[in-house]
Coordinates of C-alpha atoms in Angstrom, one line a residue:
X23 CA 100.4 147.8 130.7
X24 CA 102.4 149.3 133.7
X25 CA 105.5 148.3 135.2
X26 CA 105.3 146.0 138.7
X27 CA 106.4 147.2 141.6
X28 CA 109.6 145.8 143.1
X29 CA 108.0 142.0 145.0
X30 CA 104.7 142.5 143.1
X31 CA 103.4 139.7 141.4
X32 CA 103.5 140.3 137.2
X33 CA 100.0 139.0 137.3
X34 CA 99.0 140.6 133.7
X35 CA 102.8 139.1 132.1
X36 CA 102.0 135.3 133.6
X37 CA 98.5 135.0 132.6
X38 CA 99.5 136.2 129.3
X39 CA 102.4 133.4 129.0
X40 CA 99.7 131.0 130.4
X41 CA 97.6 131.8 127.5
X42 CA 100.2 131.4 125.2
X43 CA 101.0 128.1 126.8
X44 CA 97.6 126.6 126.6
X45 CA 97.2 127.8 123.2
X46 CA 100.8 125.8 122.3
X47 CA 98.9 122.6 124.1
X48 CA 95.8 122.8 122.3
X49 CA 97.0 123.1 118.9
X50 CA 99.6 120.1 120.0
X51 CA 96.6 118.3 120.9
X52 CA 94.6 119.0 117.8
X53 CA 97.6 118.1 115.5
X54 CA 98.3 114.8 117.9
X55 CA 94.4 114.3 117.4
X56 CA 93.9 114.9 113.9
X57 CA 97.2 112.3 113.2
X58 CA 95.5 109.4 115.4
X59 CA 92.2 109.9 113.8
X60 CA 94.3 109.7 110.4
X61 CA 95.5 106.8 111.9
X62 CA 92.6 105.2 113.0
X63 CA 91.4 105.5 109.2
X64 CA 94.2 104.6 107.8
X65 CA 93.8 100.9 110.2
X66 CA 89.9 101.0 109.6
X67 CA 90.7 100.8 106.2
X68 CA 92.6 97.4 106.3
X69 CA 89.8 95.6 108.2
X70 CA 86.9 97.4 105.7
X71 CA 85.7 94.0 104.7
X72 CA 85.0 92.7 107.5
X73 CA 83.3 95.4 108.7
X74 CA 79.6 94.4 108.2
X75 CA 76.9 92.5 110.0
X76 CA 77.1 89.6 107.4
X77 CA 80.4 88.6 107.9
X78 CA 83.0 87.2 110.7
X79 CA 85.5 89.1 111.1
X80 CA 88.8 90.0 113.4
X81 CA 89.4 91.7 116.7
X82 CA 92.2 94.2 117.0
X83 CA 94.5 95.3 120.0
X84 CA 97.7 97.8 119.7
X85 CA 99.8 98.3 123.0
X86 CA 102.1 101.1 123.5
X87 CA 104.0 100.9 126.5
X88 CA 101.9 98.4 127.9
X89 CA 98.7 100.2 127.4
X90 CA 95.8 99.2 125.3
X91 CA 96.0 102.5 122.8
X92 CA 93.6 101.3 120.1
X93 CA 91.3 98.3 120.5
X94 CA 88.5 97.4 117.5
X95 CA 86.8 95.1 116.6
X96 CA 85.2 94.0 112.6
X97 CA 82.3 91.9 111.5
X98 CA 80.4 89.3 113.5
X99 CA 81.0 87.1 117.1
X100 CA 77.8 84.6 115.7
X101 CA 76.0 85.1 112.4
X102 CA 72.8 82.8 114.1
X103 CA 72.1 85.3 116.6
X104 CA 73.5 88.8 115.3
X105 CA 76.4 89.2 117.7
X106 CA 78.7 91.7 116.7
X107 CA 82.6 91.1 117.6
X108 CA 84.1 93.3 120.5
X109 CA 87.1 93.4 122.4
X110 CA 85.5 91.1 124.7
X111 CA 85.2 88.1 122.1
X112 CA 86.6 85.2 123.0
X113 CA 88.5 83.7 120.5
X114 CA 90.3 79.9 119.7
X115 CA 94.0 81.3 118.8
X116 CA 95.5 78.0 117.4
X117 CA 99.0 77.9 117.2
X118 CA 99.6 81.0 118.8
X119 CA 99.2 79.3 122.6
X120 CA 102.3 77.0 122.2
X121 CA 103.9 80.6 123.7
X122 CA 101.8 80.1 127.2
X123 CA 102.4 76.4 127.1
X124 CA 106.2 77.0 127.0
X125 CA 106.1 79.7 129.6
X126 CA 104.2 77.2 131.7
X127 CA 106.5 74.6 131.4
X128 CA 109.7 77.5 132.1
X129 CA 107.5 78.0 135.5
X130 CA 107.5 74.1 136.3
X131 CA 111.3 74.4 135.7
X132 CA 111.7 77.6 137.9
X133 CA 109.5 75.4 140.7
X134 CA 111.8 72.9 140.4
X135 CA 109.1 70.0 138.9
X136 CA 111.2 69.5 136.0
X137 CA 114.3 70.4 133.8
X138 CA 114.1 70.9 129.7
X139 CA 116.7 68.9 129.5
X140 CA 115.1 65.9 130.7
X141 CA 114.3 63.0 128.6
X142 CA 111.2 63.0 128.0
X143 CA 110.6 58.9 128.6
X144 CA 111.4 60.5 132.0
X145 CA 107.6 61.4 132.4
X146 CA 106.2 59.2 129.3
X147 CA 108.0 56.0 129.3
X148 CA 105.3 54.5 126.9
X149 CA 107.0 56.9 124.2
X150 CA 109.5 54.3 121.8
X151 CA 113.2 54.5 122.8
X152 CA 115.6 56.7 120.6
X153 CA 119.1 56.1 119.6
X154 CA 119.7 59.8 121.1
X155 CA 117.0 60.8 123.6
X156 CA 114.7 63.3 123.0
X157 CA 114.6 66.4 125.4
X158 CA 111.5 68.5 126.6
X159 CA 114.2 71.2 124.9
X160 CA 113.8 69.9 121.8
X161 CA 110.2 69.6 122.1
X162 CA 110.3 73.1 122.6
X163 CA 112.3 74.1 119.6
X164 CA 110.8 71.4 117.7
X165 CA 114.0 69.6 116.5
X166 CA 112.9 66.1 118.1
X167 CA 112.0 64.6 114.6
X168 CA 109.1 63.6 116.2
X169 CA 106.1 63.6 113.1
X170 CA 103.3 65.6 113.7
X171 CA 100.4 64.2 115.7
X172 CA 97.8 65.8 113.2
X173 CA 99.3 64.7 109.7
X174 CA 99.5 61.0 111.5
X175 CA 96.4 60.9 112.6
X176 CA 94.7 61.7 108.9
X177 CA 97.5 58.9 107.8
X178 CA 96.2 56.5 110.3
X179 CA 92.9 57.2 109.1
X180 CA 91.4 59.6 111.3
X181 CA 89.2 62.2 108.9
X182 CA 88.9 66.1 109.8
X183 CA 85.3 65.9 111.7
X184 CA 86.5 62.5 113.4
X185 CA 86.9 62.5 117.4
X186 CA 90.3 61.2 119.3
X187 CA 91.4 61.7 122.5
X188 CA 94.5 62.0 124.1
X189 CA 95.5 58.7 124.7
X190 CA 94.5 57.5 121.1
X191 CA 97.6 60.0 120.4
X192 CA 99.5 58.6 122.9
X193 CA 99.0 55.2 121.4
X194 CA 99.6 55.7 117.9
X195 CA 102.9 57.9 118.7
X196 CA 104.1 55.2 121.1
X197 CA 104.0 52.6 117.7
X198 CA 106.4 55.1 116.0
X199 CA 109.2 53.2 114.7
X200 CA 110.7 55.7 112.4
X201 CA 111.3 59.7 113.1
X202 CA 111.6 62.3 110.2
X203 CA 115.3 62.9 111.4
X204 CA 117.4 62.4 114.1
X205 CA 117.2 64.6 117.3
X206 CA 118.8 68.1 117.4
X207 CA 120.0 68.1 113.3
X208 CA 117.3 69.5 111.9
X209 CA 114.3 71.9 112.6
X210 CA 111.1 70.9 111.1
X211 CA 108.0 72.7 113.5
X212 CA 106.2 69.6 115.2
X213 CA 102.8 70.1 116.9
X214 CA 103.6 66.7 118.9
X215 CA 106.1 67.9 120.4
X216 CA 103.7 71.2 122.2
X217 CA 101.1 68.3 122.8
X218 CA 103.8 66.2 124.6
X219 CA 104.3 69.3 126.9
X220 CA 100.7 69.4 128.1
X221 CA 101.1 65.7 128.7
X222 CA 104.3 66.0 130.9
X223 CA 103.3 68.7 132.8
X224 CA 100.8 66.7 134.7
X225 CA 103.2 63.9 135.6
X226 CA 105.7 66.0 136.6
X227 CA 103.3 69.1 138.7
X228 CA 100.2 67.0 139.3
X229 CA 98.1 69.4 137.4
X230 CA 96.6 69.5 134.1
X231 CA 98.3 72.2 131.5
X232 CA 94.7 73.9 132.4
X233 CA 94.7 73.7 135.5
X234 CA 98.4 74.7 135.9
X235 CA 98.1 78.2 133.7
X236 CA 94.8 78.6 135.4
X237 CA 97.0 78.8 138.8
X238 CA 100.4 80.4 138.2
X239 CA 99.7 82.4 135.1
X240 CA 96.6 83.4 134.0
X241 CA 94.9 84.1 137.8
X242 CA 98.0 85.8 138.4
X243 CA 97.9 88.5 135.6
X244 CA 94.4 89.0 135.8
X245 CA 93.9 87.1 132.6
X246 CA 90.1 86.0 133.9
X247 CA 88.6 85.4 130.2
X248 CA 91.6 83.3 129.3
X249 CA 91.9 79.3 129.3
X250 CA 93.4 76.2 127.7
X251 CA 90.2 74.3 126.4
X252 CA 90.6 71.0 127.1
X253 CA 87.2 70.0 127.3
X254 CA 85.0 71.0 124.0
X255 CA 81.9 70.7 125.8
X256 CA 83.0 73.7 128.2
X257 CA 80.5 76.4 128.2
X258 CA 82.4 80.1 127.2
X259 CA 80.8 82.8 127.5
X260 CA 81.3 85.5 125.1
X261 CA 82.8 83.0 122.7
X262 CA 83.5 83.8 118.8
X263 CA 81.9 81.0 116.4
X264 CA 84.5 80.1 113.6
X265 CA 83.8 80.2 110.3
X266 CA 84.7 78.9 106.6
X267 CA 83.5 80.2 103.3
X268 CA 80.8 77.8 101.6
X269 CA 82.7 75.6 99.2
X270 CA 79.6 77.0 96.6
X271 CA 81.1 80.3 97.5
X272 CA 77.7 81.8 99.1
X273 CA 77.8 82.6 102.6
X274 CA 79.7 81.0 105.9
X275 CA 79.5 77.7 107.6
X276 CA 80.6 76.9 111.1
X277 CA 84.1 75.5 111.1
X278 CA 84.7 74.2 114.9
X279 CA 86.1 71.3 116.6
X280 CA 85.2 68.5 118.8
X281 CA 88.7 67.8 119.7
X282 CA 90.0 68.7 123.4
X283 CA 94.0 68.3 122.8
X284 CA 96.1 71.5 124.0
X285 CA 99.5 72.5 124.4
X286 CA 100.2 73.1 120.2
X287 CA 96.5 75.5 120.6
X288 CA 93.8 75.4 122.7
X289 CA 94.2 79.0 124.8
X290 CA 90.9 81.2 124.5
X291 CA 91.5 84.7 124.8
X292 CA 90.4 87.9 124.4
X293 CA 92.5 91.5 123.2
X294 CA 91.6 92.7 126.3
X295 CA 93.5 90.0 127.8
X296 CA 96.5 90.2 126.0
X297 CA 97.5 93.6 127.0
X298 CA 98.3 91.8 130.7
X299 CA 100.2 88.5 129.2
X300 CA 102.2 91.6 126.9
X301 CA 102.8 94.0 129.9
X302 CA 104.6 90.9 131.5
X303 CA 107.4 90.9 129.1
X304 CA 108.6 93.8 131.0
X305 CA 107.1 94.1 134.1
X306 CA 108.0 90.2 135.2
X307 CA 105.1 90.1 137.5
X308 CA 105.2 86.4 136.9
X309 CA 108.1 84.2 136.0
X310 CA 110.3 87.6 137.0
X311 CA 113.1 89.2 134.7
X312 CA 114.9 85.4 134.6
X313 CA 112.0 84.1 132.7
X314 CA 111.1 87.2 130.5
X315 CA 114.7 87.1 129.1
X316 CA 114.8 83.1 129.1
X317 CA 111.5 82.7 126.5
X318 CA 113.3 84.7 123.8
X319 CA 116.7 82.3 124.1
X320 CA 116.3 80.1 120.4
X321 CA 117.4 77.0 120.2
X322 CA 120.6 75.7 118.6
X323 CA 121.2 72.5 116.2
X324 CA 123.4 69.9 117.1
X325 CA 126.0 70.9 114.0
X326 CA 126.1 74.7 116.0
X327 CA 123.2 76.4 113.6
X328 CA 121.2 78.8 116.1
X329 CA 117.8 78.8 115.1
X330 CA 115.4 81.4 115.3
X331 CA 112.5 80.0 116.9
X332 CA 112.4 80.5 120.9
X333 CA 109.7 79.5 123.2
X334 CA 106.8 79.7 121.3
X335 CA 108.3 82.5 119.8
X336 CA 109.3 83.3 116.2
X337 CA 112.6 85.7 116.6
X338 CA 112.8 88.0 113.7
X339 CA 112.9 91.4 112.0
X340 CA 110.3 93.4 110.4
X341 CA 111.7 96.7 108.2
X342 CA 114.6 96.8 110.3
X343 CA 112.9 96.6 113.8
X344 CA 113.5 93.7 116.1
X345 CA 110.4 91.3 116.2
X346 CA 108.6 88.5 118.6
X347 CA 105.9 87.1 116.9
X348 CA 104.0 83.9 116.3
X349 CA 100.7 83.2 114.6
X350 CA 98.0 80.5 114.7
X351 CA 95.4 79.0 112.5
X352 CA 92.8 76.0 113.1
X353 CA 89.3 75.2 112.5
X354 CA 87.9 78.8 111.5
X355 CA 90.1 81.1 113.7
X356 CA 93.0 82.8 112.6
X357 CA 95.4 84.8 114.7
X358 CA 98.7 86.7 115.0
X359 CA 100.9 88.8 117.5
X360 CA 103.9 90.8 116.6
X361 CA 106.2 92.7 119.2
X362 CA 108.4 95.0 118.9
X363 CA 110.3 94.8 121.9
X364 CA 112.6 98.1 121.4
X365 CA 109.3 99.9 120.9
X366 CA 107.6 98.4 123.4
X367 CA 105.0 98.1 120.7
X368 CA 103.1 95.4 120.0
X369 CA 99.9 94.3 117.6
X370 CA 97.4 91.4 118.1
X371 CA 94.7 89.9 115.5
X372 CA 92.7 87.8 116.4
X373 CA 89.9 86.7 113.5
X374 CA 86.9 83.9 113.3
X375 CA 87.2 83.5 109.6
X376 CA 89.4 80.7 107.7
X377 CA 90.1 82.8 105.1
X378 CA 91.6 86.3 107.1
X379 CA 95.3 86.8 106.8
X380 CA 95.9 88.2 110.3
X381 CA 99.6 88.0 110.5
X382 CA 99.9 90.4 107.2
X383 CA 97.3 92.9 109.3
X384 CA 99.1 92.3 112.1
X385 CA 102.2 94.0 110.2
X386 CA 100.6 96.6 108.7
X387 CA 98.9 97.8 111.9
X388 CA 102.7 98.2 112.7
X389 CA 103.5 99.7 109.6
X390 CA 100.8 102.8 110.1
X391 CA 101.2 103.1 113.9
X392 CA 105.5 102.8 113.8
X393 CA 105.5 104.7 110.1
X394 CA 107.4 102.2 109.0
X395 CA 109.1 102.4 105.2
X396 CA 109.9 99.1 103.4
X397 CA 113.0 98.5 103.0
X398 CA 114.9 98.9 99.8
X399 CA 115.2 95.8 97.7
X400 CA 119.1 94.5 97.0
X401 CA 120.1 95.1 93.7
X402 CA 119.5 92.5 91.3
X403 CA 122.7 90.6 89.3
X404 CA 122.1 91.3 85.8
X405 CA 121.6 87.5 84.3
X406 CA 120.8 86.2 80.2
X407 CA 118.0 83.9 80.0
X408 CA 120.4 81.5 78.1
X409 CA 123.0 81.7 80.9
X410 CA 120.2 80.2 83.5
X411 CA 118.2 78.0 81.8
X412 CA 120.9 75.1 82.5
X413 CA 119.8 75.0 86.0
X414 CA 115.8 74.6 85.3
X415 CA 114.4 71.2 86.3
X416 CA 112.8 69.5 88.6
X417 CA 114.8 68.9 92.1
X418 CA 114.0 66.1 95.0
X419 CA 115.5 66.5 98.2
X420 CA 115.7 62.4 99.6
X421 CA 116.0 63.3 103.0
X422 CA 112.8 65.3 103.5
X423 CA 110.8 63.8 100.3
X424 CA 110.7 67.5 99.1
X425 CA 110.5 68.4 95.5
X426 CA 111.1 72.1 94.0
X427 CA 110.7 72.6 90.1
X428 CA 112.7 75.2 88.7
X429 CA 111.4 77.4 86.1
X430 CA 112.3 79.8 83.0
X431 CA 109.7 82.5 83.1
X432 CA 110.3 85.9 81.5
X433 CA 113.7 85.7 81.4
X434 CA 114.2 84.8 85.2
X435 CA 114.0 81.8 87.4
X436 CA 110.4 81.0 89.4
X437 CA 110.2 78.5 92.2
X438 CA 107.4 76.4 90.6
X439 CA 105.5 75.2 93.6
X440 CA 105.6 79.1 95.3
X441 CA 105.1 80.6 91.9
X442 CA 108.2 82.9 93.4
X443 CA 110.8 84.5 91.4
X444 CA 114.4 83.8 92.1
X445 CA 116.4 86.8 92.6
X446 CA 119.7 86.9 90.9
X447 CA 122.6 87.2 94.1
X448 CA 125.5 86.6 91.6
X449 CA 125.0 83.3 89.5
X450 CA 124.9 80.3 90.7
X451 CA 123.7 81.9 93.8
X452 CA 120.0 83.2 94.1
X453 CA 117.7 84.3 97.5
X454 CA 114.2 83.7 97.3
X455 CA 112.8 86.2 100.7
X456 CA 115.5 85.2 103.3
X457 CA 116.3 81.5 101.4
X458 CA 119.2 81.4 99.5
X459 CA 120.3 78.8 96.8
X460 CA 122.9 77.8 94.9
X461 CA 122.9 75.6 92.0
X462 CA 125.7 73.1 89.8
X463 CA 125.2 71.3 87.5
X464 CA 123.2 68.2 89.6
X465 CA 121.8 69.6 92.8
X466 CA 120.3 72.4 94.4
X467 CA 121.5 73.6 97.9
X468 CA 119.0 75.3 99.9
X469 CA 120.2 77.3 103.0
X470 CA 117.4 79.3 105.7
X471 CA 118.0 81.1 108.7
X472 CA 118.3 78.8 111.6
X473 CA 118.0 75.7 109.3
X474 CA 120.3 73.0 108.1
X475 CA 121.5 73.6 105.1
X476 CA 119.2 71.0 102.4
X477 CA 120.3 69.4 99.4
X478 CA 118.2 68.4 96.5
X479 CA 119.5 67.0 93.7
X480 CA 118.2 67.0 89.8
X481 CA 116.1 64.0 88.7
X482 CA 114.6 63.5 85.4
X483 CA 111.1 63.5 84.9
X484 CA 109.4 60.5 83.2
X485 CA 105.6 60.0 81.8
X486 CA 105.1 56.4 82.2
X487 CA 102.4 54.6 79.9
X488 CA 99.3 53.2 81.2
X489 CA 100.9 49.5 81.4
X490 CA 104.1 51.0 83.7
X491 CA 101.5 52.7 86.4
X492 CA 99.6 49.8 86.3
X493 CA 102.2 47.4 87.9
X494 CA 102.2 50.1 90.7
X495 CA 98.5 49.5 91.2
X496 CA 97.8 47.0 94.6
X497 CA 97.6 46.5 98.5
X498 CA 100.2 48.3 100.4
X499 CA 100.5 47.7 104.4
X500 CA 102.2 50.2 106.9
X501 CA 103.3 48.6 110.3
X502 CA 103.5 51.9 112.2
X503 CA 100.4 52.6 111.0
X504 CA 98.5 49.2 111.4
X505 CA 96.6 50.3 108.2
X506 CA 96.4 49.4 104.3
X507 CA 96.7 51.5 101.8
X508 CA 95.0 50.8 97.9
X509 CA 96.7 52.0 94.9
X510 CA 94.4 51.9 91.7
X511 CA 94.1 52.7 88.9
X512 CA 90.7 55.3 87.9
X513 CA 88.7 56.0 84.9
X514 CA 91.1 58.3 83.7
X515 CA 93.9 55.8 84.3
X516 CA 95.2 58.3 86.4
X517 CA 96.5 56.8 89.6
X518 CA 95.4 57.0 92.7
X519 CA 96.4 57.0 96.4
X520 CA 93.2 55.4 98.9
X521 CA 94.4 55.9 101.9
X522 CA 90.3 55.2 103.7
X523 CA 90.3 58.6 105.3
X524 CA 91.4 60.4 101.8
X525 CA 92.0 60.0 98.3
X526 CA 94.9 61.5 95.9
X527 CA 96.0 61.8 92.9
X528 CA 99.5 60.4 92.3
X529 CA 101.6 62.3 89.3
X530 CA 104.2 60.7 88.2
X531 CA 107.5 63.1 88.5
X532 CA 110.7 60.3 88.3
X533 CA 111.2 57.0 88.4
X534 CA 109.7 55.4 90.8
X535 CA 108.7 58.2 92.1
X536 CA 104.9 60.6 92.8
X537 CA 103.8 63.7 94.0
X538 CA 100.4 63.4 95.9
X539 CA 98.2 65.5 97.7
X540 CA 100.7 66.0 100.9
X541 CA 104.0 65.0 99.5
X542 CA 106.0 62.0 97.3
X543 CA 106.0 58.5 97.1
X544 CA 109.1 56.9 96.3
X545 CA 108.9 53.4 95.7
X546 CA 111.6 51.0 95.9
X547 CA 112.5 47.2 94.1
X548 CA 113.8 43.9 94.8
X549 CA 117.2 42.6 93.1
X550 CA 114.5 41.5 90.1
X551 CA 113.3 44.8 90.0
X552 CA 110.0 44.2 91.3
X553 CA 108.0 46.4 93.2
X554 CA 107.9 45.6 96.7
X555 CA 106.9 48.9 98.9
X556 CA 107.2 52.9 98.9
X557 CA 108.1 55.4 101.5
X558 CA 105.3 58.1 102.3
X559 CA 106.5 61.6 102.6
X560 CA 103.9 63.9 104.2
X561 CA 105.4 67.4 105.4
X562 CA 106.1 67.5 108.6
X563 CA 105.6 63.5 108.9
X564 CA 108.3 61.6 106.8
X565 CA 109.3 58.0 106.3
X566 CA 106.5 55.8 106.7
X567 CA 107.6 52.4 104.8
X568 CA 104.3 50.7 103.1
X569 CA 105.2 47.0 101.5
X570 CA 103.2 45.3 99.0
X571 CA 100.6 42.7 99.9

């Protein structure tokens, strides 16, 4: 090759560095190519069940940046007329709307309708009056104590497959006399409190929760196959059927609902529409920066505790990585959205099977696409079996109507009811995933992450004859309620809870006291020591005082 000339172009040295160059690019695109197809793989792998024209299945979206970098979609939209899932499918996502009913409600505030720290007999009067009023902030981070519309419903009689509306809600909630707790001390997640929201909003904006996200949040971020279905004779197109397993374990059977409450659920979406409502976290195109930083703000109980739920919003950390996520599950859908806001990285599942486990996919989409490594376990305190079996037993927490039975299992403690080992922190303290307890010699003190501390204390366990559960057996009425409850005994002599829209075993676990389907019964006794009621514990709806007729 000769030698330029002084101001002659080195044609032959630049076309040979551009060669080089595009050779460097290629093989950086075949390595960056052959690592997403691994990839891909790798995800396709996770979903392989599903993946057939005989099954429901899940729809996946992964944003980067707030692009769309891998969208897929598994199994079956509608079994009846062969439509495969897409991107495209519109999907119930349960719990995982309450996020775009609190944004909605932050946008009322912004407009000046309404404040979260109203009372909220502000806009429903009809509600019963509190010793301390309950805010639309404590709706929000569900620390009113108000019990959850869905458990009292099935208590009041109201079976799975049975319609209400609204106001029959509104009705049975305004007969409350009794709350599981007092506002702001404790966190116990509330779907009446979400459902509340979508009944404020209208009083205070003049529009239906619909009708309001139709206008200032979905219309705005281009969100056009996206709604709050408050009407379950609304005709979607593109819509996902949900499914259940037949209970003979052959096939699917359709697994919808009739109801047309929203607020705790009801948004329809698609992935393709989550990318937008995602890209919004950072862009603020609606609600602006104020709002994207205010939906991450948790709450805070009244004895100082910060919690770690937010707006709709579950505030946590996943192998070390900051996380916003929230899931959702009713009827025969199943979904769940993790962020990773210091990645700008998030994941979205969104399934129309009972069954799926989205918010475990969910994570290990994350897991592939972030390579994220778990994290090493804490060393475990050495322990003898003989030096922990003191603290076995069975453990009743009066204030929630919780029981916890600790057990002696290959020379460690188990959490009965989780079938969870107890890890060894140094004796008498123990963690069980990010719960930590801490035993004497009568009570067990159970401590979570933006939670009360909870304390339950040791009972003994009794197995009353057939005469002793007999005298339990008889009519018990429930004022709140306005319903009576039968206790009997069966065939087996086993005894059992009637309550007309279910039927449960009761096991005796202490005096006076029963585990059933949903919780305990713990009955109480006149200065003769006769029965004369019991108090219903049911999860997240405590307290309900039943006397004898």
């Amino acid at each position: 090759m000769r030698t330029a000339l002084p101001g002659e172009p080195v044609v032959a040295n630049i076309s040979a560095m551009s060669k080089l160059s595009v050779l460097a690019v290629t093989l950086s695109l075949a390595a960056t190519s052959a690592a997403a197809a691994s990839r891909d793989v790798d995800v396709d792998a996770l979903f392989h069940e599903w993946d057939r024209k005989d099954t429901p299945g899940c729809a996946l979206g992964v944003i980067q940046n707030g692009e769309l970098v891998t969208s897929r979609a598994y199994g079956m939209a509608n079994l009846e007329h062969d439509v495969p899932l897409s991107t495209r499918s519109v999907f119930r996502t349960g719990s995982l709307g309450k996020q775009f009913t609190a944004f909605a409600i932050l946008l009322a505030e912004q407009q000046g309708k309404l404040s979260v720290d109203d009372d909220v007999r502000k806009y429903l009067p009809e509600l019963p009056e509190t010793e301390r009023p309950i805010t639309i902030r404590h709706l929000i981070h569900h620390t009113s104590g108000l019990r959850d519309y869905l458990t009292l419903m099935e208590l009041a009689g109201f079976r799975d497959e049975d319609f209400y509306t609204e106001q029959d809600i509104l009705d049975r909630l305004s007969r409350q006399e009794n709350l599981n707790f007092e506002p702001g001390s404790e966190y116990l997640y509330s779907n009446t409190g979400y459902f509340l929201l979508s009944q404020i909003l209208p009083r205070a904006t003049g529009l239906t929760l619909a009708e309001f996200a139709a206008r200032y949040l979905f219309e705005p971020l281009g969100m056009r196959d996206t709604h709050f279905h408050d009407n379950f004779r609304k005709i979607v197109r593109g819509r996902a059927t949900g499914y259940r397993p037949r209970e003979s374990g052959d096939g699917f059977e359709i697994d919808m609902t009739t109801l047309n409450m929203v607020g705790d659920g009801g948004v329809f979406t698609t992935v393709e529409d989550l990318v937008h409502w995602d890209r919004n976290f950072y862009s603020g195109e609606v609600g602006g920066a104020e709002l994207a930083r205010k939906r991450l703000e948790t709450g805070r109980l009244d004895d100082g505790t910060a919690q770690t739920y937010a707006y709709g919003l579950q505030i946590g950390a996943h192998r070390g990585h900051r996380t916003v996520s929230h899931g959702g599950a009713f009827v025969g859908f199943r979904s769940a959205m993790i962020q990773f806001p210091d990645d700008r990285f998030s994941v979205y599942v969104l399934c129309n099977l009972a069954t799926t486990e989205p918010t475990t996919l969910a994570e290990q989409v994350a897991d592939i696409f972030l390579e994220l490594e778990p994290e090493p376990e804490p060393a475990e305190f050495p322990v003898e079996a003989s030096g922990i079996e003191p603290w076995t037993g069975v453990y009743f927490d009066e204030s929630t109507g919780d029981l916890a039975e600790i057990v002696l299992k290959d020379g460690a403690l188990y959490w009965q009811e989780a079938e969870r080992k107890l890890i060894a922190v140094a004796p008498p303290r123990f963690r069980l995933a990010s719960t930590e307890l801490t035993f004497d010699e009568s009570q067990m003190r159970v401590e979570r992450a933006g939670q009360r501390p909870f304390v339950y204390r040791r009972v003994e366990t009794v197995t009353p004859d057939i005469a002793a559960l007999a005298r339990y057996v008889g009519l018990y009425r429930c004022r709140e309620l306005d319903l009576v409850y039968r206790i009997e005994l069966d065939d087996s002599n086993q005894l059992v809870l009637d309550g007309r829209s279910f039927r449960s075993p009761m096991t005796p676990v202490f005096h006076d006291g029963f585990r059933w389907d949903q919780g305990t019964l713990v009955f109480s006794r006149d200065a003769e020591k006769r029965l004369h009621s019991f108090e219903l514990f049911a999860g997240r709806a405590r307290n309900f005082v039943f006397e004898r007729q």
